[in-house]
Coordinates of C-alpha atoms and ligand atoms in Angstrom, one line a residue:
X1 CA 28.0 10.1 -148.2
X2 CA 30.9 12.5 -148.8
X3 CA 30.2 14.1 -145.5
X4 CA 31.3 11.1 -143.6
X5 CA 33.7 11.8 -140.7
X6 CA 35.8 8.8 -141.1
X7 CA 39.5 8.9 -141.4
X8 CA 41.5 5.7 -141.2
X9 CA 44.7 5.6 -139.2
X10 CA 47.6 3.2 -139.7
X11 CA 49.2 0.5 -137.5
X12 CA 52.5 -0.6 -139.0
X13 CA 51.3 0.5 -142.4
X14 CA 47.8 -1.1 -142.2
X15 CA 44.9 1.4 -142.2
X16 CA 42.3 0.7 -139.5
X17 CA 39.4 2.6 -138.0
X18 CA 40.5 5.1 -135.5
X19 CA 38.7 3.5 -132.6
X20 CA 40.6 0.3 -133.3
X21 CA 43.9 2.1 -133.3
X22 CA 43.0 3.8 -130.0
X23 CA 42.4 0.4 -128.4
X24 CA 45.5 -1.2 -129.9
X25 CA 47.2 -2.0 -126.6
X26 CA 44.2 -4.0 -125.4
X27 CA 43.9 -5.9 -128.7
X28 CA 47.6 -6.9 -128.8
X29 CA 47.5 -8.2 -125.2
X30 CA 44.4 -10.3 -125.8
X31 CA 44.8 -13.6 -124.2
X32 CA 43.8 -16.4 -126.5
X33 CA 43.0 -19.9 -125.1
X34 CA 44.2 -23.2 -126.7
X35 CA 40.6 -24.2 -127.5
X36 CA 39.7 -21.0 -129.3
X37 CA 38.7 -21.2 -132.9
X38 CA 39.4 -18.0 -134.8
X39 CA 37.5 -17.2 -138.1
X40 CA 39.9 -15.1 -140.2
X41 CA 39.0 -13.2 -143.3
X42 CA 39.9 -10.2 -145.3
X43 CA 36.7 -8.0 -145.3
X44 CA 34.0 -9.0 -147.7
X45 CA 35.3 -12.5 -148.3
X46 CA 32.4 -14.5 -146.8
X47 CA 32.8 -13.8 -143.0
X48 CA 29.1 -13.7 -142.3
X49 CA 28.5 -16.8 -144.4
X50 CA 31.2 -18.9 -142.7
X51 CA 30.0 -17.6 -139.3
X52 CA 26.5 -18.9 -140.0
X53 CA 27.9 -22.3 -141.3
X54 CA 30.1 -22.6 -138.2
X55 CA 27.2 -21.8 -135.9
X56 CA 24.9 -24.2 -137.6
X57 CA 27.5 -26.9 -137.2
X58 CA 28.0 -25.9 -133.5
X59 CA 24.3 -26.1 -132.9
X60 CA 23.9 -29.4 -134.8
X61 CA 21.7 -27.7 -137.4
X62 CA 19.2 -26.2 -134.9
X63 CA 18.0 -23.1 -136.7
X64 CA 16.3 -21.7 -133.6
X65 CA 19.5 -21.8 -131.6
X66 CA 21.2 -19.9 -134.3
X67 CA 18.5 -17.2 -134.0
X68 CA 19.6 -16.6 -130.3
X69 CA 21.5 -13.5 -131.2
X70 CA 22.5 -11.2 -134.1
X71 CA 25.3 -12.8 -136.1
X72 CA 27.7 -9.9 -135.4
X73 CA 27.3 -10.7 -131.7
X74 CA 27.6 -14.4 -131.8
X75 CA 31.3 -14.5 -132.5
X76 CA 33.2 -11.6 -130.8
X77 CA 35.1 -9.5 -133.4
X78 CA 38.5 -9.3 -131.7
X79 CA 39.7 -5.9 -132.9
X80 CA 36.2 -4.2 -132.8
X81 CA 35.9 -1.0 -130.7
X82 CA 33.2 1.5 -130.4
X83 CA 33.3 3.1 -127.0
X84 CA 31.4 3.2 -124.7
X85 CA 30.2 -0.2 -125.9
X86 CA 32.2 -3.2 -124.7
X87 CA 35.1 -3.9 -127.1
X88 CA 35.6 -7.1 -129.0
X89 CA 38.3 -8.1 -126.5
X90 CA 36.0 -7.5 -123.6
X91 CA 33.2 -9.5 -125.3
X92 CA 35.5 -12.4 -125.9
X93 CA 36.7 -12.3 -122.3
X94 CA 33.1 -12.6 -121.1
X95 CA 32.5 -15.6 -123.3
X96 CA 32.6 -19.2 -122.0
X97 CA 35.0 -21.6 -123.7
X98 CA 35.3 -23.1 -126.2
X99 CA 35.1 -19.8 -127.9
X100 CA 34.6 -19.0 -131.6
X101 CA 36.0 -15.6 -132.4
X102 CA 36.6 -13.6 -135.6
X103 CA 39.1 -11.2 -137.0
X104 CA 40.0 -9.3 -140.2
X105 CA 43.6 -8.8 -139.0
X106 CA 46.5 -9.8 -141.3
X107 CA 48.9 -12.3 -139.7
X108 CA 51.5 -9.7 -138.7
X109 CA 49.0 -7.8 -136.6
X110 CA 47.3 -10.7 -134.9
X111 CA 47.6 -10.7 -131.1
X112 CA 50.6 -13.1 -130.5
X113 CA 48.8 -15.3 -128.0
X114 CA 46.8 -16.9 -130.8
X115 CA 50.1 -18.2 -132.2
X116 CA 51.4 -19.1 -128.7
X117 CA 48.4 -21.1 -127.9
X118 CA 48.3 -22.9 -131.3
X119 CA 44.7 -22.0 -131.8
X120 CA 42.6 -23.3 -134.7
X121 CA 42.2 -20.8 -137.6
X122 CA 39.5 -21.0 -140.2
X123 CA 40.5 -18.8 -143.1
X124 CA 38.2 -17.9 -146.0
X125 CA 39.7 -16.3 -149.1
X126 CA 37.7 -14.7 -152.0
X127 CA 38.8 -13.7 -155.5
X128 CA 40.4 -10.3 -155.3
X129 CA 38.2 -8.8 -158.0
X130 CA 34.8 -9.8 -156.4
X131 CA 36.2 -8.8 -153.1
X132 CA 37.0 -5.3 -154.3
X133 CA 33.5 -4.9 -155.8
X134 CA 31.9 -6.1 -152.6
X135 CA 34.0 -3.7 -150.5
X136 CA 33.3 -0.8 -152.8
X137 CA 29.5 -1.2 -152.3
X138 CA 30.1 -1.8 -148.6
X139 CA 32.0 1.5 -148.3
X140 CA 29.2 3.3 -150.1
X141 CA 26.6 2.2 -147.6
X142 CA 28.8 2.0 -144.5
X143 CA 28.8 5.3 -142.7
X144 CA 31.7 4.6 -140.4
X145 CA 34.1 3.8 -143.2
X146 CA 35.5 6.4 -145.7
X147 CA 33.5 7.3 -148.8
X148 CA 34.9 5.1 -151.6
X149 CA 34.7 7.9 -154.2
X150 CA 34.2 6.8 -157.8
X151 CA 34.9 3.2 -158.9
X152 CA 38.0 4.4 -160.7
X153 CA 39.3 6.1 -157.5
X154 CA 38.4 3.1 -155.4
X155 CA 40.3 0.8 -157.7
X156 CA 43.5 2.8 -156.9
X157 CA 42.8 2.9 -153.2
X158 CA 42.2 -0.8 -153.0
X159 CA 45.1 -2.0 -155.0
X160 CA 47.4 0.3 -153.0
X161 CA 46.1 -1.4 -149.8
X162 CA 44.7 1.9 -148.5
X163 CA 41.4 0.4 -147.4
X164 CA 40.6 -0.7 -143.8
X165 CA 42.6 -3.8 -142.9
X166 CA 45.1 -3.1 -145.6
X167 CA 46.1 -5.0 -148.7
X168 CA 44.2 -8.0 -149.9
X169 CA 47.5 -9.4 -151.3
X170 CA 49.3 -9.2 -148.0
X171 CA 46.3 -10.7 -146.1
X172 CA 45.8 -13.8 -148.3
X173 CA 49.6 -14.3 -148.8
X174 CA 50.2 -13.9 -145.0
X175 CA 47.6 -16.5 -144.0
X176 CA 48.5 -18.9 -146.8
X177 CA 52.2 -18.8 -145.7
X178 CA 51.6 -19.8 -142.1
X179 CA 49.3 -22.7 -143.2
X180 CA 51.9 -25.5 -142.8
X181 CA 52.9 -24.3 -139.3
X182 CA 49.6 -23.9 -137.6
X183 CA 46.2 -25.6 -137.5
X184 CA 44.6 -23.7 -140.4
X185 CA 41.7 -24.8 -142.6
X186 CA 42.0 -22.6 -145.7
X187 CA 38.8 -22.3 -147.7
X188 CA 37.6 -20.4 -150.7
X189 CA 34.4 -18.4 -151.1
X190 CA 34.1 -19.8 -154.6
X191 CA 34.2 -23.4 -153.4
X192 CA 31.6 -22.8 -150.7
X193 CA 29.5 -21.1 -153.4
X194 CA 29.6 -24.3 -155.5
X195 CA 28.2 -26.0 -152.5
X196 CA 25.0 -24.0 -152.3
X197 CA 24.5 -24.1 -156.0
X198 CA 23.9 -27.8 -155.9
X199 CA 25.7 -30.9 -157.2
X200 CA 28.9 -30.5 -159.3
X201 CA 29.1 -31.3 -162.9
X202 CA 32.0 -33.5 -163.9
X203 CA 34.2 -32.9 -166.8
X204 CA 35.6 -36.4 -167.1
X205 CA 33.6 -38.5 -164.7
X206 CA 36.9 -39.6 -163.3
X207 CA 36.4 -38.2 -159.8
X208 CA 37.7 -34.8 -160.6
X209 CA 35.8 -31.7 -159.9
X210 CA 35.2 -29.3 -162.7
X211 CA 38.0 -26.8 -162.8
X212 CA 37.1 -23.7 -160.9
X213 CA 39.6 -21.4 -162.4
X214 CA 38.0 -18.0 -162.5
X215 CA 38.2 -16.5 -166.0
X216 CA 40.2 -13.4 -166.1
X217 CA 41.8 -13.9 -162.7
X218 CA 44.4 -16.3 -163.9
X219 CA 46.5 -17.1 -160.9
X220 CA 43.8 -17.2 -158.4
X221 CA 42.7 -20.8 -158.2
X222 CA 45.8 -22.4 -159.5
X223 CA 47.6 -24.2 -156.8
X224 CA 45.6 -22.7 -154.0
X225 CA 43.2 -25.5 -153.7
X226 CA 43.7 -27.1 -150.3
X227 CA 43.3 -30.5 -151.8
X228 CA 46.8 -30.7 -153.2
X229 CA 48.3 -30.4 -149.8
X230 CA 46.4 -33.4 -148.4
X231 CA 47.8 -36.8 -147.9
X232 CA 46.2 -39.9 -149.5
X233 CA 45.3 -41.2 -146.0
X234 CA 43.5 -37.9 -145.3
X235 CA 39.7 -38.6 -145.7
X236 CA 39.5 -35.3 -147.5
X237 CA 42.1 -36.3 -150.1
X238 CA 39.8 -37.7 -152.6
X239 CA 37.8 -34.5 -152.8
X240 CA 34.5 -36.3 -153.6
X241 CA 31.7 -35.1 -155.8
X242 CA 29.9 -33.9 -152.8
X243 CA 27.9 -30.7 -152.6
X244 CA 28.5 -30.6 -148.8
X245 CA 32.2 -31.0 -149.2
X246 CA 33.3 -27.6 -147.8
X247 CA 30.8 -27.7 -144.9
X248 CA 31.9 -31.2 -144.0
X249 CA 35.5 -30.0 -143.9
X250 CA 34.6 -27.3 -141.5
X251 CA 32.7 -29.8 -139.3
X252 CA 35.6 -32.2 -139.4
X253 CA 38.0 -29.3 -138.5
X254 CA 35.8 -28.4 -135.6
X255 CA 35.8 -32.0 -134.4
X256 CA 32.1 -32.5 -135.0
X257 CA 30.5 -35.4 -136.7
X258 CA 27.2 -34.6 -138.2
X259 CA 24.5 -36.8 -139.9
X260 CA 24.0 -36.3 -143.6
X261 CA 20.6 -34.9 -143.0
X262 CA 22.1 -32.2 -140.8
X263 CA 24.7 -31.4 -143.4
X264 CA 21.9 -31.1 -146.0
X265 CA 20.0 -28.8 -143.8
X266 CA 23.1 -26.6 -143.2
X267 CA 23.5 -26.4 -147.0
X268 CA 19.9 -25.2 -147.4
X269 CA 19.9 -22.8 -144.5
X270 CA 23.1 -21.0 -145.4
X271 CA 22.1 -20.2 -149.0
X272 CA 22.3 -16.6 -149.9
X273 CA 18.6 -16.3 -150.4
X274 CA 17.8 -17.7 -146.9
X275 CA 20.5 -15.6 -145.2
X276 CA 19.4 -12.4 -147.0
X277 CA 15.9 -12.7 -145.5
X278 CA 17.1 -13.6 -142.0
X279 CA 16.9 -10.6 -139.7
X280 CA 19.5 -12.1 -137.4
X281 CA 21.9 -11.9 -140.3
X282 CA 21.0 -9.2 -142.8
X283 CA 22.0 -6.2 -140.5
X284 CA 18.4 -4.9 -140.8
X285 CA 18.6 -3.8 -137.1
X286 CA 21.7 -1.7 -137.6
X287 CA 20.8 2.0 -137.6
X288 CA 20.9 3.9 -140.9
X289 CA 23.5 6.2 -139.4
X290 CA 25.9 3.3 -139.4
X291 CA 24.7 1.2 -142.5
X292 CA 22.4 2.8 -145.0
X293 CA 21.1 -0.2 -146.8
X294 CA 19.0 2.0 -149.1
X295 CA 22.4 2.7 -150.8
X296 CA 23.4 -1.0 -151.0
X297 CA 22.2 -3.9 -149.0
X298 CA 24.6 -5.7 -146.6
X299 CA 23.5 -9.0 -148.3
X300 CA 24.1 -7.6 -151.7
X301 CA 24.4 -10.2 -154.5
X302 CA 26.4 -13.1 -153.1
X303 CA 27.7 -14.3 -156.5
X304 CA 30.9 -15.2 -158.1
X305 CA 32.0 -13.0 -161.0
X306 CA 30.2 -9.7 -160.3
X307 CA 33.5 -8.0 -161.0
X308 CA 32.7 -8.4 -164.7
X309 CA 30.0 -5.8 -164.3
X310 CA 32.4 -3.3 -162.8
X311 CA 35.9 -3.8 -164.2
X312 CA 37.0 -2.3 -167.4
X313 CA 39.2 -4.7 -169.5
X314 CA 42.2 -2.4 -168.7
X315 CA 41.5 -2.6 -165.0
X316 CA 41.2 -6.4 -165.2
X317 CA 44.5 -6.7 -167.0
X318 CA 46.2 -4.4 -164.6
X319 CA 45.0 -6.4 -161.6
X320 CA 46.0 -9.7 -163.2
X321 CA 49.5 -8.2 -163.7
X322 CA 49.6 -7.0 -160.2
X323 CA 48.4 -10.3 -158.9
X324 CA 51.2 -12.1 -160.7
X325 CA 53.7 -9.7 -159.2
X326 CA 52.4 -9.7 -155.6
X327 CA 51.8 -13.4 -155.4
X328 CA 55.0 -14.4 -157.0
X329 CA 57.4 -16.4 -154.8
X330 CA 54.6 -17.5 -152.5
X331 CA 55.2 -21.1 -151.6
X332 CA 52.2 -22.4 -153.4
X333 CA 52.4 -25.6 -155.4
X334 CA 50.8 -24.9 -158.6
X335 CA 48.1 -27.3 -159.5
X336 CA 48.8 -28.0 -163.1
X337 CA 45.8 -30.2 -163.7
X338 CA 43.5 -27.2 -163.8
Ligands
PPS401 S1 32.1 -8.3 -143.7 O1 31.4 -7.0 -143.6 O2 33.5 -8.1 -144.0 O3 31.9 -9.1 -142.6 O4 31.5 -9.0 -145.0 P1 31.6 -10.5 -145.3 O5 30.5 -11.2 -144.6 O6 32.9 -11.0 -145.2 O7 31.3 -10.5 -146.9 C1 30.1 -10.0 -147.5 C2 29.9 -10.7 -148.8 O8 29.6 -12.1 -148.7 C3 28.3 -12.3 -149.3 N1 27.6 -13.3 -148.6 C4 27.2 -14.5 -149.2 N2 27.5 -15.0 -150.5 C5 26.9 -16.2 -150.8 N3 26.2 -16.9 -149.9 C6 25.9 -16.5 -148.7 N4 25.2 -17.2 -147.9 C7 26.4 -15.2 -148.3 N5 26.4 -14.5 -147.2 C8 27.1 -13.3 -147.4 C9 27.6 -10.9 -149.3 O9 26.6 -10.9 -150.1 C10 28.8 -10.0 -149.7 O10 29.2 -10.2 -151.0 P2 28.6 -9.3 -152.2 O11 29.4 -9.7 -153.4 O12 28.8 -7.8 -151.8 O13 27.1 -9.7 -152.3

């Protein structure tokens, strides 16, 4: 609530929790290894979801093995710090290779050794409006992040990048721009969501997926689809009508070949409904003094388009304008067929 003792501090203009800033030297000197896979997200963009998908792939669909630890402990969170507990860096150092790690850091704050070692990066982006809504509710319930204030107040804070881990625009843009130079699989929450909702409907039957342009968020999906950057010889090029498409891409990126039955199982086990009831995922063991889930559950709604229940028409237009401005000049090939 409003009594929360939680001030963010800035590193190069990016607000972060104070404990992270206090540990900044250790974070920046983190030694990545060439076989590390780093899960990268802006907060509330599907981190937990992709973590469970990645773990299910890693464990060949063995649900019991995925129950071995709380999800927040399975993949060390690089910048995490809460003394006297071991930091994210220390947890990663104690982990055997090949390691799967995670971060919310924007590209310019990433420990340089990740670039130097040409690590694999798995990035998940989510529509800015839904992301804002999710973050707002998260800050209401999370007692170690600042109180969000009213929705109107939060809107300003968020668009000004004054939330923990900074600007959504800078984050997505930064990771998108390094895409061609590093091993990055760039995914979208909305695409993975299509997966768990079952088979796609086709508009033309001509092998095209239904346009996934999100109404009211004009620039979002245009041109940002990974498909347009693939080469015809790339097995992912055809973008088949396949509900397991995104999960298969992740497996392929991880160098894993899984049977169709295993992929089907992963689709089922990583649905919002399943994950919401999974005590190793839903943060039910986190004390109320850190997350008060009576205010808003960690596994809140898991839908696309909840922003329509929060944004005024004016706010939506303002954000569309801002989106155009902020994302202008980004070297994205616009996908005109959408
Ligand atoms: S965090 O705290 O930054 O790690 O949060 P993160 O996991 O990135 O994002 C939380 C939002 O992702 C939703 N979520 C899911 N959606 C669909 N399917 C599955 N399986 C799933 N798992 C998590 C979660 O509900 C949060 O979104 P909102 O909109 O708040 O419900």
